[in-house]
Structure formats: structure tokens, C-alpha cells
């Protein structure tokens, strides 16, 4: 997908980190010691209010002494702060065999696409040697992962089982050389001819060397800008980092609380400028050290409050969090948990989580990302999962487990997602959530029993009669309050903290664990109050609603309804304990089987 024109971007922050590799920045006094200092993001607002960029402070170096920059493993997770478009730059194709040529993008977008690819780094699947596929080329040969360290430009396509040149993909089209090259067009697959790697590099004036030179010049800050920043005072640098720190702290708080960032009116006279600006303004008014460096006391072109800055810092938080997850996983195997949902715009999307054992032996689950999908067919979902995994260079061959719902497109043994994943990773065994299975089993059994169908049909009608208006809900609350006062006077119930809480009547859901038990339990607790409300509703008028309340009252008082109410409460009580136990993170299979046998024994009549 082609990227939109991102205009001026903040790639130089990324460049500076690369250029500073192996060097220590000059010491500064009063520099805030926080992770934000590693995320040196310098963005200045122009006189018109829009924000342009420069680079972060760095130590001055002698000209013409920089060594050529080669990609490091840390750079594969480097952050691209460019963001003048709402489109996520990481939604680009990482697999080199499936990429769109740089020349196919709009000329104004090409540099932005290059920045995005440089931020993501080369495509280096984290696979062991034995996991790479073999094919016949002078005998059974396969790609050797050690070549990644030997050739800093080399990347590998899982889809094509071929090697490509990262530098040439990004910059060969802009050189004077023309013609084909297997490392750019089609990919190189002759694994028995390693000498072709050196031949591709060629002499000093080769196409590859010119592309590499352009790559190094692209990611290096220019000397004139570096000298301009080096002239800034230590105090200025410290104030900038402090301003960045507090903007980032506000963003982290809002993200943690799941709140919106911006308001509909962020002007100077607005009474509510949005959560981000209001929180920063509150900090400014209550802490003198913060007041010295933010908002009114900051330069007008470097206040760090523009919505573009907010987006960049949000992206930084997301990127650092995902980077931590990938580092925590390392080269270990993992299981995937996936589910479909729809967003506020009714667009289908897939949520993907990783489940693995961390370095101290604890099973953990980590959210990896969301992917929009055109439909929920198994092929589409598999492609979305593969794309998300490839984005973080996680090979699907290391998947050792799958967890989805029980829909046919997910667990189907012929064309389901489970089957498609196991074709690429035979050890990726599918597990359907046992708590979900228990809920679906209870619902299915209840629908097959005539008495249960009769009971739940009338229960649904009861909820419809009582829960369709605020007036009826209010009547039920008043009736329950009167009943509680009378019961306390007679000593039928005890008073105390946490006792006799207000209850409501919620609709049970077939896929919502324990919801039927909760509804049945509340109907039992509110039984006297419900009878009183139904009686009052039936005497209000001769309307259809009043007749419905009278009919429901007769059923509600019947022996059959009361008997089924107590029976369902007893059965769901046992199954609810089992369902809650199956949902525990620290549950083991032996204890789960024992609980299952205990539930089966107690449910025998």
C-alpha cells in the first residue's frame, strides 16, 4: 500500500541515534534521567503553528571521520518518528519478495517509504538453520542465517525462499545503473554459489556500492545541522529533555487510563482543551519545576503539544512496548491467540496475542497488534496473522499452539484457520478455551430440553417486561428497598459492610460466561420485589403491557417456574465454580480434570 505524502518528518532523530552508535553524549547538568532521553525527539513549531524538525543534541565530531554505517540488530527495531499522515507507516510489506518497488511510489512519498523501511530494518526471520526450506541446487541446499552477520545488506524472503539486497531495493533506482539483478528483481536462490554475494557487491563504483553510499548519506545527519545543534547551551538541552519528559509522562498516563487525547476545541479561550493539554496545564500550575519548561515558558516553536507530536509520542510508546515484548520472547517458541472483532466504524479486525514462557519460567500473554481484514475467511485471517508475525520477524514455524473460538472458519479440520496454520507449523496444536466450551455446552443442552426452553423463554419475557423503561427499573429498586427494610426489622437478613448490595436484572448471553447463573441468582434474590412490581404493573391500566404483566405474574407464581428457578440455580452453581476455575491463569490440567469430575458427580440426579 502506498504511503501518503508525509512532508517533513523526524527521521533525523533516528539518524542521530545511528550516528551516535558507540559514542557517549557529552555530560549535561540537570538532564532528566529517564527513558525519554533515549527517545530524543526534537520538533519545532513554525511561526504558522505547524511543526517542522531538526535533530537532537549530539556531541560535535571532526568532519569526514565517520565510518560507514552498517545495520545493527538494534536498528531493526528503531523508531521512525515521521508522522504528518494519519496512516501508519508500518503497514508496509516487510517481506522483500512481496514489496512494491520504490519507483512505483509517488516521487513525493519515496523518501517517507525509505524511512519506514529503515526504521523496520532488514527482513531477517528469527529461524534456526533447520527451519529454512531446502531445494535442489547442486544438492539439497538451504539459506544460512549466519550470512546475515556477514553481509549487512542481506535480507531473506519467506514467501519466495530467496535472498535480496536491502540497500539496492531502497536506492538502486536512483543511481545511474540500469539492468537486472537477482538480488533486486526476483531474488537469489542458488545457495551453492555464495561467491555471488561478493560479486553483487562488486567494485567501488558498482551499483551496490553507490546504493550503499546513498543509504549511509540518507541516514546520516549533515554536518551543518550537527554543528548548529552543538552550539546550543547545556541549559537549553536540559530544558528540552525535561519538556519532552513531561509531555511523555502525560501521554503515558492518558494511554494507561484509555482516555481520549484531544478536545473538539483546543483554542486559547477554550474551557476544555482535551485531556493532554489540560493535564499538562494542571502540572504546570502545581509544580514549579515543570512550570519553568512547558507551555508559556517554552519557546513557541518547541512546546511539544501539537497533535502531530502527540501521535509521534504515542507511536513511540507503542513501539517501545512491542520491542520489549519481542525481546522478552527472544528466540523461543510461542503460541498465538486470535479473535475477530469490529471497531466503531464497523470494520472487521483481527486481534493477535502471543503466549509464551518468559525467562523466569512464567507463562505470559502479550498483545502483539491489530490488523484490519476484508472478511473473516480462514485464508484472510491466516494472511493477516502471517503479516503481523513477519512485521516483527517472528517465523510461523515457531508457533507451538493456537487458541481461537469454536467457529467453523477457525477450528475447521479441512479449511479452517487451525488447519492452515498447522500446514506451516505441524506442532501448532489447537486448543479451544475450555471455559468457552463449557458455556456453549450448557447453552446447547438447555436448548434441547423442553422444560429448560420453557423456563428460559419465560425468563426472557420477564426481563423484557421489567427492563424496558427507567420507570419499571425504578419501581423494582423501590420495592426491593422496602423489602430490605422490612427484612432487617424482622431479623431475616444481616446488616454489614458489603452485604445487601443493589442488584439488577441483566440479559444473559450465550457466549458470556456465567451470565445465565448471575441472572437466575438475581431473580431468586429479587423474587418478592418482582412479584410486587408485576402486580402493580398489572393493575395500572387495561393496556397490552398491563395484560402482559398479569400473564407473567401468573407464570412467575407457578410451581413449575419456581421449581425450575431453583433447579437452574443449583446446576449453574456447580458449573459456575468449574468455569471460574478454568479461567484462572495458574490453573493446571490435573486440577482442572479433578474439578470436572467433581462437577459431574454433583450434577447426577
Coordinates of C-alpha atoms in Angstrom, one line a residue:
X1 CA 0.0 0.0 0.0
X2 CA 1.4 3.3 -1.0
X3 CA 2.1 5.8 1.8
X4 CA 0.7 9.2 1.8
X5 CA 2.9 12.2 1.4
X6 CA 4.3 12.8 4.9
X7 CA 6.0 16.1 4.1
X8 CA 8.8 17.0 6.6
X9 CA 9.4 14.2 9.0
X10 CA 11.6 13.5 12.0
X11 CA 13.9 10.8 10.6
X12 CA 16.9 12.8 11.8
X13 CA 16.2 11.7 15.3
X14 CA 16.6 8.1 14.1
X15 CA 19.7 9.1 12.1
X16 CA 21.3 10.7 15.2
X17 CA 20.9 7.5 17.2
X18 CA 22.6 5.5 14.5
X19 CA 25.4 8.1 14.1
X20 CA 25.9 8.1 17.9
X21 CA 26.3 4.3 18.0
X22 CA 29.3 3.5 20.1
X23 CA 29.8 7.1 21.3
X24 CA 28.7 8.6 24.6
X25 CA 27.0 12.0 24.6
X26 CA 28.6 14.9 26.4
X27 CA 27.6 15.1 30.0
X28 CA 24.9 17.7 30.9
X29 CA 23.9 19.1 34.2
X30 CA 20.3 18.8 35.3
X31 CA 19.4 16.5 32.5
X32 CA 16.4 14.3 33.5
X33 CA 17.5 10.7 33.9
X34 CA 14.7 8.8 32.2
X35 CA 14.0 6.7 29.2
X36 CA 12.7 9.7 27.4
X37 CA 16.3 10.9 26.9
X38 CA 16.9 7.9 24.7
X39 CA 14.0 8.9 22.6
X40 CA 15.5 12.3 21.7
X41 CA 12.8 13.8 19.6
X42 CA 13.3 17.4 18.6
X43 CA 10.4 19.0 16.8
X44 CA 10.0 22.7 16.5
X45 CA 6.8 24.6 15.6
X46 CA 7.0 27.2 12.8
X47 CA 5.6 30.7 13.1
X48 CA 2.3 29.5 11.5
X49 CA 1.8 26.9 14.2
X50 CA 2.8 23.8 12.1
X51 CA 5.7 21.9 13.4
X52 CA 8.9 21.2 11.5
X53 CA 12.0 19.5 12.7
X54 CA 15.6 19.5 13.5
X55 CA 17.8 16.9 15.2
X56 CA 18.5 16.2 18.9
X57 CA 21.7 17.4 20.6
X58 CA 24.7 15.3 20.0
X59 CA 28.4 15.7 20.6
X60 CA 30.4 17.5 18.0
X61 CA 32.7 15.4 15.9
X62 CA 35.5 16.1 13.5
X63 CA 34.3 16.3 9.9
X64 CA 35.0 13.5 7.4
X65 CA 35.8 11.0 10.2
X66 CA 32.6 9.0 10.3
X67 CA 32.8 5.3 9.5
X68 CA 30.3 3.9 7.0
X69 CA 27.1 2.9 8.9
X70 CA 26.2 -0.8 8.8
X71 CA 22.9 -2.1 10.1
X72 CA 22.9 -3.3 13.7
X73 CA 20.4 -5.7 15.2
X74 CA 19.2 -2.9 17.4
X75 CA 18.3 -0.8 14.4
X76 CA 15.8 -3.4 13.2
X77 CA 13.5 -2.1 16.0
X78 CA 14.5 1.5 15.5
X79 CA 11.6 4.0 15.7
X80 CA 10.6 6.2 12.8
X81 CA 9.1 9.3 14.2
X82 CA 7.7 10.6 10.9
X83 CA 4.1 11.3 11.2
X84 CA 2.4 14.0 9.2
X85 CA -0.1 11.5 7.9
X86 CA -2.8 9.6 9.8
X87 CA -1.7 6.4 8.1
X88 CA 0.6 4.0 10.0
X89 CA 3.9 3.8 8.1
X90 CA 4.4 0.3 9.5
X91 CA 1.6 -1.0 7.3
X92 CA 4.1 -1.7 4.5
X93 CA 5.2 -5.0 3.2
X94 CA 8.2 -6.4 5.1
X95 CA 8.8 -9.5 3.0
X96 CA 11.2 -8.4 0.3
X97 CA 9.7 -10.8 -2.2
X98 CA 6.3 -9.1 -2.0
X99 CA 7.3 -5.5 -1.8
X100 CA 6.3 -2.8 -4.2
X101 CA 9.3 -1.2 -6.0
X102 CA 10.3 2.2 -4.6
X103 CA 10.0 3.7 -8.1
X104 CA 6.3 2.7 -8.1
X105 CA 5.5 5.2 -5.3
X106 CA 4.8 8.8 -5.8
X107 CA 8.0 10.8 -6.0
X108 CA 7.0 12.8 -3.0
X109 CA 6.4 9.6 -1.0
X110 CA 9.5 7.7 -1.8
X111 CA 11.7 9.2 0.9
X112 CA 9.0 8.5 3.5
X113 CA 8.8 4.9 2.4
X114 CA 12.5 4.6 2.6
X115 CA 12.4 6.0 6.2
X116 CA 9.8 3.4 7.1
X117 CA 11.8 0.5 5.8
X118 CA 15.0 1.8 7.5
X119 CA 13.1 2.1 10.8
X120 CA 11.8 -1.5 10.5
X121 CA 15.2 -2.8 9.4
X122 CA 16.1 -5.7 7.1
X123 CA 13.9 -8.8 6.9
X124 CA 15.8 -11.3 9.0
X125 CA 13.4 -14.1 10.2
X126 CA 14.4 -15.4 13.6
X127 CA 14.6 -19.0 12.5
X128 CA 17.2 -21.7 13.1
X129 CA 19.1 -23.2 10.2
X130 CA 17.0 -26.3 10.1
X131 CA 13.8 -24.3 9.7
X132 CA 14.8 -22.7 6.4
X133 CA 13.3 -24.7 3.4
X134 CA 15.6 -26.8 1.2
X135 CA 15.6 -27.0 -2.6
X136 CA 17.8 -28.7 -5.2
X137 CA 20.7 -26.6 -6.3
X138 CA 23.8 -28.8 -6.6
X139 CA 22.3 -31.0 -3.9
X140 CA 19.8 -30.2 -1.2
X141 CA 20.8 -26.7 0.0
X142 CA 19.2 -24.0 2.2
X143 CA 19.7 -20.4 3.2
X144 CA 22.3 -20.0 6.0
X145 CA 21.2 -17.5 8.7
X146 CA 24.9 -16.7 9.5
X147 CA 25.0 -14.8 6.3
X148 CA 23.0 -12.1 7.9
X149 CA 26.0 -11.2 10.1
X150 CA 28.5 -11.5 7.2
X151 CA 26.6 -9.3 4.8
X152 CA 24.9 -6.3 6.4
X153 CA 22.8 -5.7 3.3
X154 CA 21.3 -9.2 3.0
X155 CA 17.7 -10.0 3.7
X156 CA 15.5 -13.1 3.2
X157 CA 12.0 -13.6 1.8
X158 CA 10.0 -16.4 3.4
X159 CA 7.4 -16.2 0.6
X160 CA 9.9 -16.6 -2.2
X161 CA 12.7 -18.5 -0.3
X162 CA 15.1 -16.1 -1.8
X163 CA 17.8 -13.5 -0.8
X164 CA 17.6 -9.8 -1.6
X165 CA 19.7 -6.7 -1.2
X166 CA 18.3 -4.1 1.2
X167 CA 20.4 -1.2 0.0
X168 CA 19.7 -1.8 -3.7
X169 CA 16.0 -2.1 -3.1
X170 CA 15.9 1.3 -1.4
X171 CA 18.3 3.2 -3.7
X172 CA 19.3 1.4 -6.8
X173 CA 16.5 3.0 -8.9
X174 CA 18.1 6.4 -8.1
X175 CA 21.5 5.5 -9.4
X176 CA 22.8 5.7 -12.9
X177 CA 23.0 1.9 -13.3
X178 CA 20.2 0.1 -15.1
X179 CA 19.6 -3.6 -15.8
X180 CA 18.5 -6.6 -13.8
X181 CA 20.0 -8.1 -10.7
X182 CA 18.7 -11.2 -9.0
X183 CA 19.2 -9.6 -5.6
X184 CA 16.7 -6.9 -6.5
X185 CA 14.5 -8.5 -9.1
X186 CA 13.2 -12.0 -8.4
X187 CA 15.6 -12.9 -5.6
X188 CA 18.7 -15.0 -5.4
X189 CA 18.2 -18.8 -4.6
X190 CA 21.4 -20.5 -5.7
X191 CA 22.6 -21.3 -2.2
X192 CA 25.6 -23.3 -3.5
X193 CA 27.1 -20.2 -5.1
X194 CA 27.9 -18.0 -2.1
X195 CA 30.5 -16.2 -4.3
X196 CA 27.6 -14.4 -5.9
X197 CA 27.2 -12.3 -2.8
X198 CA 30.7 -10.8 -3.2
X199 CA 30.1 -10.4 -6.9
X200 CA 26.9 -8.5 -6.2
X201 CA 28.9 -6.0 -4.0
X202 CA 31.4 -5.6 -6.8
X203 CA 34.0 -2.8 -7.1
X204 CA 33.9 0.6 -5.5
X205 CA 31.9 2.1 -8.4
X206 CA 29.4 -0.7 -8.6
X207 CA 25.7 -0.2 -8.4
X208 CA 25.5 -1.8 -5.0
X209 CA 28.3 0.4 -3.6
X210 CA 26.6 3.5 -4.9
X211 CA 23.3 2.4 -3.3
X212 CA 25.1 1.7 0.0
X213 CA 26.7 5.2 -0.1
X214 CA 23.3 6.7 -0.7
X215 CA 21.9 4.7 2.2
X216 CA 24.6 5.9 4.5
X217 CA 24.2 9.5 3.4
X218 CA 20.4 9.2 3.8
X219 CA 20.6 8.2 7.5
X220 CA 23.5 10.4 8.5
X221 CA 22.8 13.9 9.8
X222 CA 24.5 16.6 7.8
X223 CA 27.5 18.4 9.3
X224 CA 25.9 21.8 9.1
X225 CA 22.9 20.8 11.2
X226 CA 25.1 18.9 13.7
X227 CA 27.2 22.0 14.2
X228 CA 24.2 24.2 14.7
X229 CA 22.8 21.9 17.4
X230 CA 26.3 21.5 19.0
X231 CA 26.3 25.3 19.6
X232 CA 23.2 25.0 21.8
X233 CA 23.8 25.5 25.5
X234 CA 23.7 22.8 28.1
X235 CA 20.8 24.5 29.8
X236 CA 18.8 24.6 26.5
X237 CA 19.4 20.9 26.0
X238 CA 18.3 20.1 29.6
X239 CA 15.1 22.2 29.3
X240 CA 14.3 20.4 26.0
X241 CA 14.7 17.0 27.5
X242 CA 12.6 18.0 30.6
X243 CA 9.9 19.3 28.3
X244 CA 9.9 16.0 26.4
X245 CA 9.8 14.0 29.6
X246 CA 6.7 15.7 30.9
X247 CA 4.9 15.6 27.6
X248 CA 5.7 11.9 27.5
X249 CA 4.5 11.4 31.1
X250 CA 1.2 12.9 30.3
X251 CA 0.8 10.7 27.3
X252 CA 1.7 7.6 29.2
X253 CA -0.9 8.4 31.9
X254 CA -3.7 9.0 29.3
X255 CA -2.8 5.8 27.4
X256 CA -2.8 3.8 30.7
X257 CA -6.3 5.2 31.5
X258 CA -7.6 4.6 28.0
X259 CA -8.7 8.2 27.6
X260 CA -9.1 10.5 24.6
X261 CA -6.2 12.9 23.9
X262 CA -7.7 15.9 22.1
X263 CA -10.7 18.1 22.6
X264 CA -13.1 19.5 20.0
X265 CA -11.8 23.0 20.7
X266 CA -8.1 23.4 21.7
X267 CA -8.0 27.2 21.3
X268 CA -6.7 29.6 23.9
X269 CA -10.2 30.6 25.1
X270 CA -11.5 27.0 25.3
X271 CA -12.6 25.8 28.7
X272 CA -11.6 22.2 27.8
X273 CA -8.6 21.8 25.6
X274 CA -8.6 18.0 25.7
X275 CA -7.1 15.6 28.3
X276 CA -3.5 16.0 27.1
X277 CA -3.3 19.8 27.2
X278 CA -5.4 20.0 30.4
X279 CA -3.2 17.5 32.2
X280 CA 0.0 19.3 31.1
X281 CA -1.6 22.6 32.2
X282 CA -2.5 21.2 35.6
X283 CA 1.1 20.0 36.1
X284 CA 2.3 23.4 35.1
X285 CA 0.1 25.1 37.7
X286 CA 1.0 22.8 40.5
X287 CA 4.8 22.2 40.1
X288 CA 7.3 25.0 39.8
X289 CA 10.0 22.8 38.1
X290 CA 7.5 21.8 35.4
X291 CA 6.2 25.4 35.0
X292 CA 9.7 26.5 34.1
X293 CA 10.0 24.4 30.9
X294 CA 6.5 23.8 29.5
X295 CA 3.7 25.8 27.7
X296 CA 4.1 29.5 28.4
X297 CA 7.7 29.3 29.4
X298 CA 8.8 27.2 26.4
X299 CA 9.7 28.5 23.0
X300 CA 6.7 29.0 20.8
X301 CA 8.1 26.6 18.2
X302 CA 9.1 23.9 20.7
X303 CA 6.2 23.4 23.1
X304 CA 5.6 19.7 22.4
X305 CA 1.8 19.9 22.4
X306 CA 0.9 19.7 18.7
X307 CA -1.3 16.8 17.7
X308 CA 1.5 15.5 15.4
X309 CA 3.9 15.4 18.4
X310 CA 1.2 13.6 20.4
X311 CA 0.9 11.0 17.6
X312 CA 4.7 10.5 17.4
X313 CA 5.0 10.0 21.2
X314 CA 2.1 7.6 21.2
X315 CA 3.8 5.7 18.4
X316 CA 7.0 5.7 20.5
X317 CA 5.2 4.2 23.5
X318 CA 3.6 1.5 21.3
X319 CA 6.9 0.8 19.6
X320 CA 8.9 0.5 22.8
X321 CA 6.2 -1.7 24.4
X322 CA 6.2 -4.1 21.4
X323 CA 10.0 -4.0 21.4
X324 CA 10.0 -5.1 25.0
X325 CA 7.6 -8.0 24.2
X326 CA 9.8 -9.2 21.3
X327 CA 13.0 -9.0 23.4
X328 CA 11.2 -10.9 26.2
X329 CA 10.2 -13.6 23.8
X330 CA 13.7 -13.8 22.2
X331 CA 14.2 -16.9 20.0
X332 CA 11.8 -19.1 22.0
X333 CA 8.7 -20.8 20.6
X334 CA 5.2 -19.3 21.3
X335 CA 1.5 -19.8 20.9
X336 CA -0.9 -17.4 19.2
X337 CA -4.3 -16.3 20.5
X338 CA -6.6 -14.6 17.9
X339 CA -10.1 -13.3 17.8
X340 CA -12.1 -11.2 15.3
X341 CA -14.0 -8.0 16.3
X342 CA -15.2 -4.8 14.7
X343 CA -14.3 -1.3 15.5
X344 CA -16.5 1.8 15.9
X345 CA -16.6 2.2 12.1
X346 CA -17.9 -1.4 11.7
X347 CA -14.6 -2.5 10.1
X348 CA -13.6 -6.1 10.7
X349 CA -10.3 -6.5 12.5
X350 CA -8.2 -9.3 14.0
X351 CA -6.5 -9.1 17.4
X352 CA -3.4 -11.2 17.9
X353 CA -1.7 -12.1 21.2
X354 CA 1.4 -14.2 22.0
X355 CA 1.5 -16.7 24.8
X356 CA 4.9 -17.9 25.8
X357 CA 7.1 -18.8 28.8
X358 CA 9.4 -16.0 29.8
X359 CA 13.0 -16.2 31.0
X360 CA 12.0 -16.9 34.6
X361 CA 9.6 -19.7 33.7
X362 CA 6.3 -17.9 33.9
X363 CA 3.6 -18.3 31.2
X364 CA 2.7 -14.8 30.0
X365 CA 0.3 -13.4 27.4
X366 CA 1.3 -10.3 25.4
X367 CA -0.8 -8.3 22.9
X368 CA 1.0 -8.0 19.6
X369 CA -1.3 -5.9 17.4
X370 CA -4.5 -5.4 15.4
X371 CA -4.9 -6.0 11.7
X372 CA -7.9 -4.9 9.6
X373 CA -9.3 -7.6 7.4
X374 CA -11.6 -7.5 4.5
X375 CA -13.5 -10.6 5.7
X376 CA -13.2 -13.4 8.2
X377 CA -12.5 -16.3 6.0
X378 CA -9.7 -18.6 7.1
X379 CA -7.3 -17.6 4.3
X380 CA -7.7 -13.9 5.0
X381 CA -7.1 -14.4 8.7
X382 CA -4.1 -16.5 8.1
X383 CA -2.6 -13.9 5.8
X384 CA -3.2 -11.2 8.5
X385 CA -1.5 -13.3 11.2
X386 CA 1.5 -14.0 8.9
X387 CA 1.8 -10.3 8.1
X388 CA 1.7 -9.4 11.8
X389 CA 4.3 -12.0 12.7
X390 CA 6.5 -11.1 9.8
X391 CA 6.4 -7.4 10.8
X392 CA 8.3 -8.4 14.0
X393 CA 10.3 -11.1 12.2
X394 CA 8.6 -13.9 14.0
X395 CA 8.6 -17.1 11.9
X396 CA 5.3 -19.0 11.8
X397 CA 7.3 -22.2 12.1
X398 CA 7.9 -21.4 15.8
X399 CA 4.2 -21.4 16.6
X400 CA 3.5 -24.2 19.0
X401 CA -0.1 -23.6 19.9
X402 CA -3.3 -21.9 18.6
X403 CA -6.2 -20.5 20.6
X404 CA -9.4 -19.4 18.8
X405 CA -13.1 -19.6 19.3
X406 CA -15.2 -22.5 18.1
X407 CA -16.4 -21.1 14.8
X408 CA -16.0 -23.3 11.7
X409 CA -13.7 -20.9 10.0
X410 CA -11.3 -21.1 12.9
X411 CA -11.3 -24.7 14.1
X412 CA -12.4 -26.4 10.9
X413 CA -10.3 -29.5 10.2
X414 CA -10.5 -29.2 6.4
X415 CA -10.2 -25.5 5.6
X416 CA -10.2 -23.8 9.0
X417 CA -7.5 -21.4 10.2
X418 CA -6.3 -24.2 12.6
X419 CA -5.6 -26.5 9.6
X420 CA -3.9 -23.7 7.5
X421 CA -1.5 -22.8 10.4
X422 CA -0.7 -26.5 11.0
X423 CA 0.3 -26.9 7.4
X424 CA 3.2 -24.4 8.0
X425 CA 3.8 -25.5 11.6
X426 CA 2.7 -29.1 12.3
X427 CA 3.4 -28.6 16.1
X428 CA 1.0 -25.7 16.4
X429 CA -1.8 -27.6 18.2
X430 CA -5.2 -26.1 18.5
X431 CA -6.8 -25.6 21.9
X432 CA -10.4 -24.3 22.2
X433 CA -10.9 -22.4 25.5
X434 CA -12.4 -24.9 28.0
X435 CA -14.4 -22.3 29.8
X436 CA -15.9 -21.2 26.5
X437 CA -16.7 -24.9 25.6
X438 CA -18.4 -25.3 28.9
X439 CA -20.6 -22.3 28.3
X440 CA -21.5 -23.4 24.8
X441 CA -22.3 -26.9 26.1
X442 CA -24.6 -25.6 28.8
X443 CA -26.5 -23.4 26.3
X444 CA -26.8 -26.3 23.8
X445 CA -28.1 -28.7 26.4
X446 CA -30.6 -26.2 27.7
X447 CA -32.0 -25.6 24.2
X448 CA -32.6 -29.3 23.7
X449 CA -34.5 -29.7 27.0
X450 CA -38.2 -28.8 26.7
X451 CA -38.5 -27.7 30.3
X452 CA -35.4 -25.6 30.1
X453 CA -36.6 -24.0 26.9
X454 CA -39.9 -23.2 28.6
X455 CA -38.2 -21.7 31.6
X456 CA -35.7 -19.5 29.7
X457 CA -38.4 -18.4 27.3
X458 CA -40.5 -17.0 30.2
X459 CA -37.3 -15.6 31.9
X460 CA -36.6 -13.6 28.7
X461 CA -40.2 -12.3 28.7
X462 CA -39.9 -11.3 32.3
X463 CA -36.7 -9.3 31.6
X464 CA -38.5 -7.7 28.7
X465 CA -41.4 -6.7 30.9
X466 CA -39.3 -5.3 33.7
X467 CA -36.3 -3.9 31.9
X468 CA -37.6 -1.8 29.0
X469 CA -38.1 1.6 30.8
X470 CA -36.5 3.6 33.6
X471 CA -39.9 3.8 35.3
X472 CA -40.1 0.0 35.8
X473 CA -36.4 -0.3 36.9
X474 CA -37.2 2.5 39.5
X475 CA -40.2 0.6 40.7
X476 CA -38.1 -2.6 41.2
X477 CA -35.5 -0.7 43.2
X478 CA -38.1 0.9 45.4
X479 CA -39.8 -2.4 46.0
X480 CA -36.5 -4.1 46.9
X481 CA -35.6 -1.2 49.3
X482 CA -38.9 -1.7 51.1
X483 CA -38.4 -5.4 51.3
X484 CA -34.9 -5.0 52.7
X485 CA -36.0 -2.6 55.4
X486 CA -38.8 -4.9 56.5
X487 CA -36.4 -8.0 56.4
X488 CA -33.9 -6.1 58.5
X489 CA -36.6 -5.2 61.1
X490 CA -37.6 -8.9 61.3
X491 CA -34.0 -10.1 61.5
X492 CA -34.4 -12.2 58.4
X493 CA -31.2 -10.8 56.9
X494 CA -28.0 -9.5 58.4
X495 CA -26.5 -6.0 58.1
X496 CA -22.9 -5.4 57.4
X497 CA -20.3 -3.9 55.1
X498 CA -20.6 -5.4 51.6
X499 CA -24.0 -7.1 52.3
X500 CA -27.3 -6.5 50.7
X501 CA -25.9 -4.7 47.7
X502 CA -28.3 -3.3 45.0
X503 CA -29.0 -5.8 42.2
X504 CA -30.1 -5.5 38.6
X505 CA -31.5 -7.9 36.0
X506 CA -29.2 -8.3 33.1
X507 CA -29.8 -10.2 29.9
X508 CA -27.9 -13.4 29.8
X509 CA -25.6 -14.0 26.8
X510 CA -24.9 -17.4 25.2
X511 CA -21.2 -16.5 24.8
X512 CA -20.9 -14.6 28.1
X513 CA -19.5 -16.9 30.7
X514 CA -21.6 -17.2 33.9
X515 CA -24.3 -14.7 32.7
X516 CA -27.2 -17.2 33.0
X517 CA -26.2 -18.1 36.5
X518 CA -26.0 -14.4 37.5
X519 CA -29.5 -13.7 36.1
X520 CA -31.1 -16.7 37.8
X521 CA -29.4 -15.9 41.1
X522 CA -30.6 -12.3 40.9
X523 CA -34.2 -13.3 40.1
X524 CA -34.2 -15.6 43.2
X525 CA -32.9 -12.8 45.4
X526 CA -35.4 -10.3 44.0
X527 CA -38.3 -12.7 43.8
X528 CA -40.6 -10.9 46.4
X529 CA -39.9 -7.5 44.8
X530 CA -40.5 -8.7 41.3
X531 CA -43.9 -10.2 42.3
X532 CA -44.9 -6.8 43.8
X533 CA -43.8 -4.9 40.7
X534 CA -45.6 -7.2 38.4
X535 CA -48.8 -6.9 40.5
X536 CA -48.6 -3.1 40.4
X537 CA -48.0 -3.0 36.6
X538 CA -50.9 -5.3 36.0
X539 CA -53.3 -3.0 37.9
X540 CA -52.2 0.2 36.3
X541 CA -54.5 0.0 33.2
X542 CA -56.0 -2.3 30.7
X543 CA -53.3 -1.8 28.2
X544 CA -51.4 -4.6 26.4
X545 CA -48.4 -4.0 28.7
X546 CA -50.6 -4.4 31.8
X547 CA -52.1 -7.6 30.4
X548 CA -48.5 -8.9 29.7
X549 CA -47.5 -8.1 33.3
X550 CA -50.6 -10.0 34.6
X551 CA -49.8 -13.0 32.4
X552 CA -46.2 -13.0 33.6
X553 CA -47.3 -12.8 37.2
X554 CA -49.3 -16.0 36.9
X555 CA -46.4 -17.8 35.4
X556 CA -44.0 -16.3 37.9
X557 CA -46.1 -17.6 40.9
X558 CA -46.5 -21.1 39.4
X559 CA -44.8 -24.1 40.9
X560 CA -43.1 -25.1 37.6
X561 CA -41.4 -21.7 37.3
X562 CA -40.2 -21.7 40.9
X563 CA -39.0 -25.3 40.7
X564 CA -37.0 -24.6 37.5
X565 CA -35.6 -21.4 39.0
X566 CA -34.2 -23.3 42.0
X567 CA -33.0 -26.2 39.8
X568 CA -31.1 -24.0 37.4
X569 CA -29.6 -22.1 40.3
X570 CA -28.3 -25.4 41.8
X571 CA -26.9 -26.7 38.5
X572 CA -25.3 -23.4 37.4
X573 CA -23.8 -23.0 40.9
X574 CA -21.7 -26.1 40.3
X575 CA -20.8 -25.3 36.7
X576 CA -20.0 -21.6 37.6
X577 CA -17.3 -22.8 40.1
X578 CA -15.8 -25.0 37.3
X579 CA -16.0 -22.2 34.8
X580 CA -14.2 -19.8 37.2
X581 CA -11.6 -22.4 37.9
X582 CA -10.9 -23.0 34.2
X583 CA -10.4 -19.2 33.7
X584 CA -7.5 -19.0 36.2
X585 CA -4.1 -18.1 34.8
X586 CA -2.4 -20.6 37.2
X587 CA -4.7 -23.5 36.5
X588 CA -3.1 -26.9 35.7
X589 CA -4.6 -29.7 33.7
X590 CA -4.6 -32.2 36.7
X591 CA -6.6 -29.9 38.9
X592 CA -8.9 -29.0 36.1
X593 CA -9.7 -32.7 35.5
X594 CA -10.4 -33.2 39.2
X595 CA -12.8 -30.2 39.2
X596 CA -14.6 -31.6 36.1
X597 CA -15.1 -35.0 37.8
X598 CA -16.4 -33.2 40.9
X599 CA -18.9 -31.2 38.9
X600 CA -20.1 -34.3 37.0
X601 CA -20.6 -36.2 40.3
X602 CA -22.6 -33.3 41.8
X603 CA -24.8 -32.9 38.8
X604 CA -26.0 -36.5 38.8
X605 CA -29.6 -36.9 39.9

